[in-house]
CSV table of C-alpha atoms and ligand atoms in Angstrom, one decimal:
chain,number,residue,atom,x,y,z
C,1,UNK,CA,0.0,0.0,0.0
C,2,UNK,CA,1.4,3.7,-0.3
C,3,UNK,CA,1.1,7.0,1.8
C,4,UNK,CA,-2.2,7.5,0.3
C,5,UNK,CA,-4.6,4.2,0.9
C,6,UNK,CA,-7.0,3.8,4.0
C,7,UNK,CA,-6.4,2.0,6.5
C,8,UNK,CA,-8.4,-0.5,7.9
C,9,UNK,CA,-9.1,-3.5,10.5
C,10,UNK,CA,-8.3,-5.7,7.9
C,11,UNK,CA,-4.9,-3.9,6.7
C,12,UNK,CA,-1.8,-6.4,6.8
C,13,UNK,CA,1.6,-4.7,7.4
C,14,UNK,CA,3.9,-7.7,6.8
C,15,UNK,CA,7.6,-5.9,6.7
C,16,UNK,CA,8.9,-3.2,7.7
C,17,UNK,CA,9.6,-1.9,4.3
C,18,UNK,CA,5.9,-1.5,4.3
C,19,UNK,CA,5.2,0.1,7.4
C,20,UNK,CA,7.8,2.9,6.9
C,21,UNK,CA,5.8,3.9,3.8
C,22,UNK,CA,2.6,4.9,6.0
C,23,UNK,CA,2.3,8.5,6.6
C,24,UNK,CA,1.8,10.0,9.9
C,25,UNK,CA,-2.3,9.6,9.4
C,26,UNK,CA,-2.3,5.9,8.4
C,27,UNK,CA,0.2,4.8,11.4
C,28,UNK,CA,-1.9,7.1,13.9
C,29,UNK,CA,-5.2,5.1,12.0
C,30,UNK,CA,-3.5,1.6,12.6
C,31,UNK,CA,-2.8,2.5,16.2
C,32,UNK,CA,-6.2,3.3,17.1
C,33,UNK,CA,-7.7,0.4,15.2
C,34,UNK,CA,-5.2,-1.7,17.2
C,35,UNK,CA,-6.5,-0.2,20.5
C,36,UNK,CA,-10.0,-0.5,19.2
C,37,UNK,CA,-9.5,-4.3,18.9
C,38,UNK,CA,-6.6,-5.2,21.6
C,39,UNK,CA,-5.1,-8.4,20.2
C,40,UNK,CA,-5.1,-7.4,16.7
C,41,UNK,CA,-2.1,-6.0,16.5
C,42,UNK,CA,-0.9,-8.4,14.2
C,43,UNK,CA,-1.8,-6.1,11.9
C,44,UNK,CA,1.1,-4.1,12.0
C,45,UNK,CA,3.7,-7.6,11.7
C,46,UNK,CA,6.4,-7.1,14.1
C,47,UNK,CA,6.0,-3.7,15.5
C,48,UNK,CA,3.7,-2.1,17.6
C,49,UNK,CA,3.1,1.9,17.3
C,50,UNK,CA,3.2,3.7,20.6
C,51,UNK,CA,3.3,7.3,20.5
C,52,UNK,CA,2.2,8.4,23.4
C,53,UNK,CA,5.3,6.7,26.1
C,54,UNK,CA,5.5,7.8,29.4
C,55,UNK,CA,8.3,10.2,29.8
C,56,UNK,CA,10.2,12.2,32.7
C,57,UNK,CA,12.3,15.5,32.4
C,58,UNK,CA,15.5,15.5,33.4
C,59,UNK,CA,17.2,18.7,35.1
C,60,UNK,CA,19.7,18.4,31.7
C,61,UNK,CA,16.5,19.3,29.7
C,62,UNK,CA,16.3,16.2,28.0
C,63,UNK,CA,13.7,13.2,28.5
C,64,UNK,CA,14.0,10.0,29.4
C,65,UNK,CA,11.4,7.2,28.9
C,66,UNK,CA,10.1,5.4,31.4
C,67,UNK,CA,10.3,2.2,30.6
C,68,UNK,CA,13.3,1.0,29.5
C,69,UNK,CA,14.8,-2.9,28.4
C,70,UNK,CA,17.7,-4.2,31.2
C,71,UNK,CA,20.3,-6.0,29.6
C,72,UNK,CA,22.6,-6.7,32.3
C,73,UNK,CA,23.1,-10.7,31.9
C,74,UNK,CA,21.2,-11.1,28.8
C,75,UNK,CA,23.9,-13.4,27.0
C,76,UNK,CA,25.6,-12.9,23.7
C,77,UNK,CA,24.0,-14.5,20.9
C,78,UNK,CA,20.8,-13.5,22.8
C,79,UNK,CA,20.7,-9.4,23.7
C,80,UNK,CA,21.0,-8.6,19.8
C,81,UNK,CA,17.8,-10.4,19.2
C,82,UNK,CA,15.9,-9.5,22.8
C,83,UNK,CA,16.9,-5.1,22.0
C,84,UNK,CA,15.4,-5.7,18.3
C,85,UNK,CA,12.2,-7.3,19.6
C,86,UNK,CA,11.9,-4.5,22.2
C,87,UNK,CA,12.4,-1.7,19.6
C,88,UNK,CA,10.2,-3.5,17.4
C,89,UNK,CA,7.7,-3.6,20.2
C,90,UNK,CA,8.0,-0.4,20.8
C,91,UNK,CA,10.2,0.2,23.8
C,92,UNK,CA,12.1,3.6,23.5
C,93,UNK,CA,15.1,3.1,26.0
C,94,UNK,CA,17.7,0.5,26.6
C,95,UNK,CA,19.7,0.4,29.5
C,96,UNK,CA,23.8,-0.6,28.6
C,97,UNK,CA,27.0,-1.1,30.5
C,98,UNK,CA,30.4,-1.7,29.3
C,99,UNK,CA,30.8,-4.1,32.3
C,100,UNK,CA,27.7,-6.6,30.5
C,101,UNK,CA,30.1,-7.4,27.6
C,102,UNK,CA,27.2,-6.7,25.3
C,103,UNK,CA,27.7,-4.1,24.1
C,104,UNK,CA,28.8,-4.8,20.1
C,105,UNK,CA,26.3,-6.9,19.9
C,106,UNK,CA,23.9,-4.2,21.7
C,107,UNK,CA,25.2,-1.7,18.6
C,108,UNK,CA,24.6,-4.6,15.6
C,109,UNK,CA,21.1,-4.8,16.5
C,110,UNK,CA,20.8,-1.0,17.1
C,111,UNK,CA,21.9,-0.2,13.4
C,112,UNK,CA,20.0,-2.8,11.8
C,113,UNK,CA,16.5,-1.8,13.5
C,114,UNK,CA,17.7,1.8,12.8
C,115,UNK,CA,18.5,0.7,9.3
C,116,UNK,CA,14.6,-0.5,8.8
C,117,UNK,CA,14.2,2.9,9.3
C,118,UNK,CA,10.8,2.9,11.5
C,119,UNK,CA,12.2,4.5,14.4
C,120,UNK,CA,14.9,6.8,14.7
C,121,UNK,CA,18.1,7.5,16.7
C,122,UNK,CA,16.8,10.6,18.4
C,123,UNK,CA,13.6,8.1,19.5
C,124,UNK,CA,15.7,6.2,21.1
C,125,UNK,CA,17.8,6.9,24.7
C,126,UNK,CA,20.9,4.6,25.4
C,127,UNK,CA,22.5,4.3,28.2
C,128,UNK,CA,26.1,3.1,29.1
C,129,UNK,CA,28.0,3.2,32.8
C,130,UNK,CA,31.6,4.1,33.6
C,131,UNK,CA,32.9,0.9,34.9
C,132,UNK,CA,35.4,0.9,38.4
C,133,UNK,CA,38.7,0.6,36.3
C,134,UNK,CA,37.9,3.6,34.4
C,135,UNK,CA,38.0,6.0,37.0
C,136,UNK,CA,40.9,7.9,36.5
C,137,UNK,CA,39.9,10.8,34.9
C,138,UNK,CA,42.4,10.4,31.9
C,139,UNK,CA,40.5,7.0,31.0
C,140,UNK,CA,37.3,8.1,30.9
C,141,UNK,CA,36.6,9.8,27.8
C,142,UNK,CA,38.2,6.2,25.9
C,143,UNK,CA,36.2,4.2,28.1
C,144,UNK,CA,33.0,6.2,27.1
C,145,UNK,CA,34.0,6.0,23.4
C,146,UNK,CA,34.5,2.5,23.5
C,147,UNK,CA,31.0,2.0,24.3
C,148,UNK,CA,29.9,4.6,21.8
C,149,UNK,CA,31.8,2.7,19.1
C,150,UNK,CA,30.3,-0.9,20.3
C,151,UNK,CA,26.3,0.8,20.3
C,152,UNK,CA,27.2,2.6,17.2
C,153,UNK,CA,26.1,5.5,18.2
C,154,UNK,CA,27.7,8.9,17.9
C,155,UNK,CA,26.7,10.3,21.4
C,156,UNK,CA,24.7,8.9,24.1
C,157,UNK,CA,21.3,10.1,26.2
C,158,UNK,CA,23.0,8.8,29.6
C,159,UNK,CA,26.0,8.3,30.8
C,160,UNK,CA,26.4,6.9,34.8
C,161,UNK,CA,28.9,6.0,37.2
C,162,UNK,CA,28.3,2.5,37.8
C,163,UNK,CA,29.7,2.3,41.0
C,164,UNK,CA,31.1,4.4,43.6
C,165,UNK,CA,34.2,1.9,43.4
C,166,UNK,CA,37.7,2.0,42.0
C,167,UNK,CA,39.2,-1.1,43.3
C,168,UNK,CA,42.0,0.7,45.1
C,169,UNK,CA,42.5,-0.7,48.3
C,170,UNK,CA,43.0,1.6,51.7
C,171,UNK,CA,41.8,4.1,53.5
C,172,UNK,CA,39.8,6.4,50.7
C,173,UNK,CA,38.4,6.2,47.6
C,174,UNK,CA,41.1,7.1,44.5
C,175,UNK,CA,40.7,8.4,42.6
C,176,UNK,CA,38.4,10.8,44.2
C,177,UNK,CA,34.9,10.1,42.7
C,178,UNK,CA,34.5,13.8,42.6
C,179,UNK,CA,37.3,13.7,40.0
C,180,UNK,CA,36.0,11.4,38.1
C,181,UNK,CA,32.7,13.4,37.7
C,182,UNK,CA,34.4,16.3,36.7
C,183,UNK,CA,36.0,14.5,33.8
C,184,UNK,CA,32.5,12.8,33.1
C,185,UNK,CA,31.4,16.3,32.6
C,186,UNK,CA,33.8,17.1,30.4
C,187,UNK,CA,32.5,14.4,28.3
C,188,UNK,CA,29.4,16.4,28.4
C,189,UNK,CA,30.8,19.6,27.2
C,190,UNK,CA,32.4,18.0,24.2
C,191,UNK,CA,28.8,16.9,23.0
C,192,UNK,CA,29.6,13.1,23.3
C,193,UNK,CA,26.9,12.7,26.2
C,194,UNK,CA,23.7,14.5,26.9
C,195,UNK,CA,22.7,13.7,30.4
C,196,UNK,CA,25.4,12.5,33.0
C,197,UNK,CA,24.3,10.5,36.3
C,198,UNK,CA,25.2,8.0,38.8
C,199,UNK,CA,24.4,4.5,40.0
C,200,UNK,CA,24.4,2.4,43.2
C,201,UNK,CA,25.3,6.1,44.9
C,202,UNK,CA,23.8,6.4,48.9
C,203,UNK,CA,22.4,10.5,49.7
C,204,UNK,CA,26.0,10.6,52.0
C,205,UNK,CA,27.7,9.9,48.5
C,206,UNK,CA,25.5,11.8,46.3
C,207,UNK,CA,25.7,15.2,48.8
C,208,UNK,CA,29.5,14.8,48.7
C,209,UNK,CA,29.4,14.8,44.5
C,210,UNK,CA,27.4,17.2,44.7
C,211,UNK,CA,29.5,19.8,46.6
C,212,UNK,CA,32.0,20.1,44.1
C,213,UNK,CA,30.0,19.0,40.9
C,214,UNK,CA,29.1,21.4,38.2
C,215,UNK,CA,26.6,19.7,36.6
C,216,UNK,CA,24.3,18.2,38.6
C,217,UNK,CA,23.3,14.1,38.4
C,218,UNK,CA,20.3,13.9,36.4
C,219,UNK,CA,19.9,10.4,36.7
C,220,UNK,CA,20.3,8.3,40.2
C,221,UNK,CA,20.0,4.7,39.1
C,222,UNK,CA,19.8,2.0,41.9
C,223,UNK,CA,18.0,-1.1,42.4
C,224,UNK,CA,14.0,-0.2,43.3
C,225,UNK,CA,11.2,-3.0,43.9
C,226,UNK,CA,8.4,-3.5,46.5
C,227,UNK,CA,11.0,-5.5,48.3
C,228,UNK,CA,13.5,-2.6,48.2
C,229,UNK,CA,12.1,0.7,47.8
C,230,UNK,CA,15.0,2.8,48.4
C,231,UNK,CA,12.3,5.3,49.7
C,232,UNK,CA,14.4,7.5,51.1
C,233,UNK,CA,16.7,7.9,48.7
C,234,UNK,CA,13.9,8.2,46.2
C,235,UNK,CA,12.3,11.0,48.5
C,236,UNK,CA,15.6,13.0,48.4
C,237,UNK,CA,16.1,12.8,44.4
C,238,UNK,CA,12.4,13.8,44.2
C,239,UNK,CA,13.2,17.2,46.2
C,240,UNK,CA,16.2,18.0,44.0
C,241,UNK,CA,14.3,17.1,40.4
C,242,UNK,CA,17.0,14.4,40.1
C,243,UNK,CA,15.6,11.4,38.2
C,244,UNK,CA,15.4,7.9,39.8
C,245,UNK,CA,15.4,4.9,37.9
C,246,UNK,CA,14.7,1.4,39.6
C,247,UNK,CA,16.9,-1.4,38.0
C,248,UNK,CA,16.1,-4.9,38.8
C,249,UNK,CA,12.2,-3.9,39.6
C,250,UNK,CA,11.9,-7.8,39.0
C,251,UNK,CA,13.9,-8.3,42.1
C,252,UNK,CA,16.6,-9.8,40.0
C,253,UNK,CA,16.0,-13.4,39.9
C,254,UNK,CA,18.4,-14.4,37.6
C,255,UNK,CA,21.4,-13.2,39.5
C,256,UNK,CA,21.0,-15.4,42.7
C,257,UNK,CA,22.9,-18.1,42.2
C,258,UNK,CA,25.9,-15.7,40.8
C,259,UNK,CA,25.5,-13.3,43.7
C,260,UNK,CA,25.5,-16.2,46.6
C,261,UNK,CA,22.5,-14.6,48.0
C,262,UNK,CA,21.6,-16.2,51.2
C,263,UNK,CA,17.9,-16.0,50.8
C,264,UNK,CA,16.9,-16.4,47.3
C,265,UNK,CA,13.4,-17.5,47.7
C,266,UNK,CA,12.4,-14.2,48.5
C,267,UNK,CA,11.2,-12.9,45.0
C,268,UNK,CA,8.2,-10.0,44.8
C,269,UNK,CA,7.6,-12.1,41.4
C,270,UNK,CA,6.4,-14.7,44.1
C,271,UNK,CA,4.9,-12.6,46.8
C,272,UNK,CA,1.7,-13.3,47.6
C,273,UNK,CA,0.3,-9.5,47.8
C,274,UNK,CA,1.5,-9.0,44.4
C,275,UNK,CA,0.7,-12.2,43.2
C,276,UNK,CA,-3.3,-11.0,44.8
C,277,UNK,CA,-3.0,-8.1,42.6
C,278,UNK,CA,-2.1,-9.8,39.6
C,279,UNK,CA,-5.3,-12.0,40.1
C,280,UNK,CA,-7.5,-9.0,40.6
C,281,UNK,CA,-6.2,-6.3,38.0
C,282,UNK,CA,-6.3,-9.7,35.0
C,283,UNK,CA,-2.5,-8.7,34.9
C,284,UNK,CA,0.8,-10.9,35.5
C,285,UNK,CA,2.8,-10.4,38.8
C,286,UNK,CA,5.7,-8.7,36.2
C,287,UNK,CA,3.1,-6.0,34.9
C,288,UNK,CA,1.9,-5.3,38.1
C,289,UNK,CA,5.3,-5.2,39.6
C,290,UNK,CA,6.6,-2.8,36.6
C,291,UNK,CA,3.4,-0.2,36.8
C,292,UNK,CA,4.2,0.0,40.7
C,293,UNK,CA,7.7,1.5,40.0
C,294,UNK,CA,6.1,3.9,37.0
C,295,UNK,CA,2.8,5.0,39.6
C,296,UNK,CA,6.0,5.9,42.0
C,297,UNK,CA,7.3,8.4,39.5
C,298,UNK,CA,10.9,6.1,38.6
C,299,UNK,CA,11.7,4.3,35.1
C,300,UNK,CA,12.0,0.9,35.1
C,301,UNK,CA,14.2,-0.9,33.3
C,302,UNK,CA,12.8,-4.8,33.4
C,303,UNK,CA,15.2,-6.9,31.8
C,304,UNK,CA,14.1,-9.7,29.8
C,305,UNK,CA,15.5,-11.6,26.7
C,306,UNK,CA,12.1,-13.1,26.1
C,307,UNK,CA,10.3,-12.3,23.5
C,308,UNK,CA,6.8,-12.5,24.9
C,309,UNK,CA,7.8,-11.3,27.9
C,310,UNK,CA,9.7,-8.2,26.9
C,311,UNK,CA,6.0,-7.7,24.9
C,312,UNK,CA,4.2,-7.8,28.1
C,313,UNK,CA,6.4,-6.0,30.1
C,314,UNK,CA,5.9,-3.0,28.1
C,315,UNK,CA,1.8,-3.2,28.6
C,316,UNK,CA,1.6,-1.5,31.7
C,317,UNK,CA,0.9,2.0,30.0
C,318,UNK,CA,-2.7,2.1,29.5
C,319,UNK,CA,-4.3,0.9,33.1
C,320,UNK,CA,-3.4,1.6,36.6
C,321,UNK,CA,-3.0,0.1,40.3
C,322,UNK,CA,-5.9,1.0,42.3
C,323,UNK,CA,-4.9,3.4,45.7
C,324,UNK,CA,-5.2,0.5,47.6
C,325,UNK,CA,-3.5,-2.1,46.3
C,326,UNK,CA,-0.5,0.3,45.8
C,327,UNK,CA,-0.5,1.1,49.2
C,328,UNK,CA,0.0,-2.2,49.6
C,329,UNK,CA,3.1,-3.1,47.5
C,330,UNK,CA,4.3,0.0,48.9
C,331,UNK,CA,4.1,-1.0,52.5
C,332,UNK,CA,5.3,-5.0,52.2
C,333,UNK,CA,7.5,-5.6,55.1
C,334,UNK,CA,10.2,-7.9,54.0
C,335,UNK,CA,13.1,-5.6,52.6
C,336,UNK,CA,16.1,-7.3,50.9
C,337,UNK,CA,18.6,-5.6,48.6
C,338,UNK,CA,19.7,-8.5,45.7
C,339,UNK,CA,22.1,-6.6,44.6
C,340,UNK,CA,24.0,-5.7,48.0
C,341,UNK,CA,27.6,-4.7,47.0
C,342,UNK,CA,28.7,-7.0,48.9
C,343,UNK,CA,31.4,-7.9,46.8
C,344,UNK,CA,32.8,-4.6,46.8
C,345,UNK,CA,33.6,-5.0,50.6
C,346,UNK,CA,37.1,-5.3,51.9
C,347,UNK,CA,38.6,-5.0,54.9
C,348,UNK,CA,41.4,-2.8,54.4
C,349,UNK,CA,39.3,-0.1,53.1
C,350,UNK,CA,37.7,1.5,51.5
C,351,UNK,CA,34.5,-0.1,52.2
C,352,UNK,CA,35.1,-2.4,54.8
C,353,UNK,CA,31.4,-3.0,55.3
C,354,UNK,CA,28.3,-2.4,53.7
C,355,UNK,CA,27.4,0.0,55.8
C,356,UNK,CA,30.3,1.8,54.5
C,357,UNK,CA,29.2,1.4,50.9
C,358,UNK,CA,25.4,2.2,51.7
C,359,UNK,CA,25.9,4.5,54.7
C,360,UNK,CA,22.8,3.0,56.4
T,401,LIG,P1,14.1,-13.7,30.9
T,401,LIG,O1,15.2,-12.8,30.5
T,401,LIG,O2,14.2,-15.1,30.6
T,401,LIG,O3,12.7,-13.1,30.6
T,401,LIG,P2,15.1,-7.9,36.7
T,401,LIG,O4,14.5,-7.1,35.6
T,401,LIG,O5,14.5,-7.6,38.1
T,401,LIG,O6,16.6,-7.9,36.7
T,401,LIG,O7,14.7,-9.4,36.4
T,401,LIG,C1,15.1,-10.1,35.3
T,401,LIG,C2,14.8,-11.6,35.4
T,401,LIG,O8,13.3,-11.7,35.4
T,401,LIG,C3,15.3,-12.4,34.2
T,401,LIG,O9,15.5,-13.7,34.8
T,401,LIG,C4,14.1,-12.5,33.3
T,401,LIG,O10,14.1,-13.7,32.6
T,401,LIG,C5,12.9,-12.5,34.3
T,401,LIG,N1,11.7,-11.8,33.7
T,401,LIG,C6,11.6,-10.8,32.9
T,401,LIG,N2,10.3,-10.4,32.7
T,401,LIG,C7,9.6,-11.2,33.5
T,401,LIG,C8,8.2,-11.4,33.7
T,401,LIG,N3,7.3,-10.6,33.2
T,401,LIG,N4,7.8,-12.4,34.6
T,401,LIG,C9,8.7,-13.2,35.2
T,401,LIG,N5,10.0,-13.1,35.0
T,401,LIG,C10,10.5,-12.2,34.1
């Protein structure tokens, strides 16, 4: 069909050559037909229009949307395929690190969905992270080109300190992490990224950045679930306009055998209250869990490499979590960080506990 035709309930968009023919009208048409008739979206093959994302303004004037794909242990031979599906689907943000050893194959499937020429690059926000060994401030502008030349991409939306860790062992952090910042800054200035941020950060560490910073975090990134809420740290980000994302809203199932944890039958997937909600709202415990971080004002950044389930993780945009089942999820009493640092703990310094790492 051209630019031209009608649309209608019956139209079959089979590839993508197709689809990026329609006009503005036709795809707005197809969408509403789609939302018309839920289940028929078949009709537009592989992808699945959504205009109207959930989005958040960050204090660097740019947006962010709020949901995002994870891709921290989604294997190689598998992440290429799981980010195509997810652009394809719709999704709008894909969160990277240098440390997932992903990346190049992050960037093939980048290009090629770019290169089908549906969605575009300014669409799309990528992140990467600074990982610990970068630190010193001489490496990081390589170290963030190195994963600009792996995404394929010639700047990126978001650019993090992963950790508030260098490695070094003794008394203090080196190099300073306020050094670091200012060279991550720098990268800003030279136009390579557009919004700069950290991750795993507690207030004590984001205060201390903060006196000396020039550009202030727009992004705090840390893990956020109904079995961690990180509420006060939320609050506090909230007050300055800094932007919270939750990673691992899942509660990380995949990582407990390679993080040790003690208690990994502890899973909001598998709490009962959520599990309640799921019954009640005609949702899965993964929908309901991903809506609860967006109704608290965070992105969420589910990881998934399946395709069905990266599908349904983005349909949490057009219903809602009643008052009081959200007061619910937001009051369950078992609290468990999956991802607790722990391995960053040593006793010479400069954590030598987690409370040193957290300060709580
Ligand atoms: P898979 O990649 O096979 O889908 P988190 O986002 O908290 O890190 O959790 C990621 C883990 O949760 C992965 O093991 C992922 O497996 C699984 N997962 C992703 N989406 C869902 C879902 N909707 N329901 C259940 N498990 C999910």
């Amino acid at each position: 069909m051209s630019g031209t035709d009608a649309v209608s309930a019956s139209t079959e968009i089979h590839d993508y050559t197709q689809l990026k023919q329609l006009s503005e009208d036709q795809k707005a048409e197809l969408l509403k037909l789609e939302q018309a008739e839920p289940g028929a979206d078949s009709a537009i093959g592989g992808y699945r229009i959504l205009d109207n994302q959930p989005s958040a303004k960050l204090l660097s004037g740019y947006t962010i949307p709020l949901v995002g794909l994870g891709t921290w242990k989604s294997a190689k031979g598998e992440v290429g395929a799981a980010v195509a599906t997810a652009l394809r689907q719709g999704y709008r943000h894909i969160d990277c690190a240098r440390v997932y050893q992903n990346e190049h194959e992050v960037g093939e499937a980048l290009e090629a969905v770019l290169a089908e020429g549906v969605v575009q690059r300014g669409e799309i926000f990528i992140t990467s992270k600074l990982w610990n060994t970068d630190h010193e401030p001489a490496r990081v502008e390589a170290a963030c080109r190195k994963s600009m030349e792996d995404l394929r991409v010639s700047y990126l939306d978001l650019y993090l300190m992963h950790w508030p860790v260098t490695g070094n062992v003794g008394p203090e952090v080196q190099p300073p992490l306020g050094d670091t910042w200012a060279a991550m800054e720098a990268l800003v200035n030279k136009g390579l990224v557009r919004s700069i941020g950290v991750s795993n950060f507690s207030i004590r560490k984001l205060e201390h950045l903060m006196a000396t910073a020039r550009i202030k975090p727009a992004v705090v990134q840390v893990e956020a679930h109904p079995y961690w809420r990180n509420e006060a740290l939320r609050a506090w980000c909230s007050e300055r306009g800094i932007h919270l994302t939750a990673y691992s809203p899942l509660g990380s199932p995949d990582s407990a055998a390679m993080l040790k944890r003690a208690d990994d039958a502890a899973s909001p997937l598998r709490d009962p209250v959520v599990a309640a909600a799921a019954k009640r709202l005609g949702k899965n415990a993964g929908q309901v869990l991903i809506r609860w971080a967006l109704q608290r004002g965070t992105s969420v950044l589910p990881k998934s490499v399946n395709p069905e389930r990266i599908k349904s993780n983005l349909e949490v945009l057009d219903w809602e979590i009643p008052a009081d089942i959200y007061e619910q999820l937001s009051n369950l009493s078992h609290q468990q960080r999956m991802v607790d640092g722990s391995f960053w703990i040593n006793p010479a310094g400069p954590y030598r506990s987690l409370q040193d790492l957290w300060d709580e």
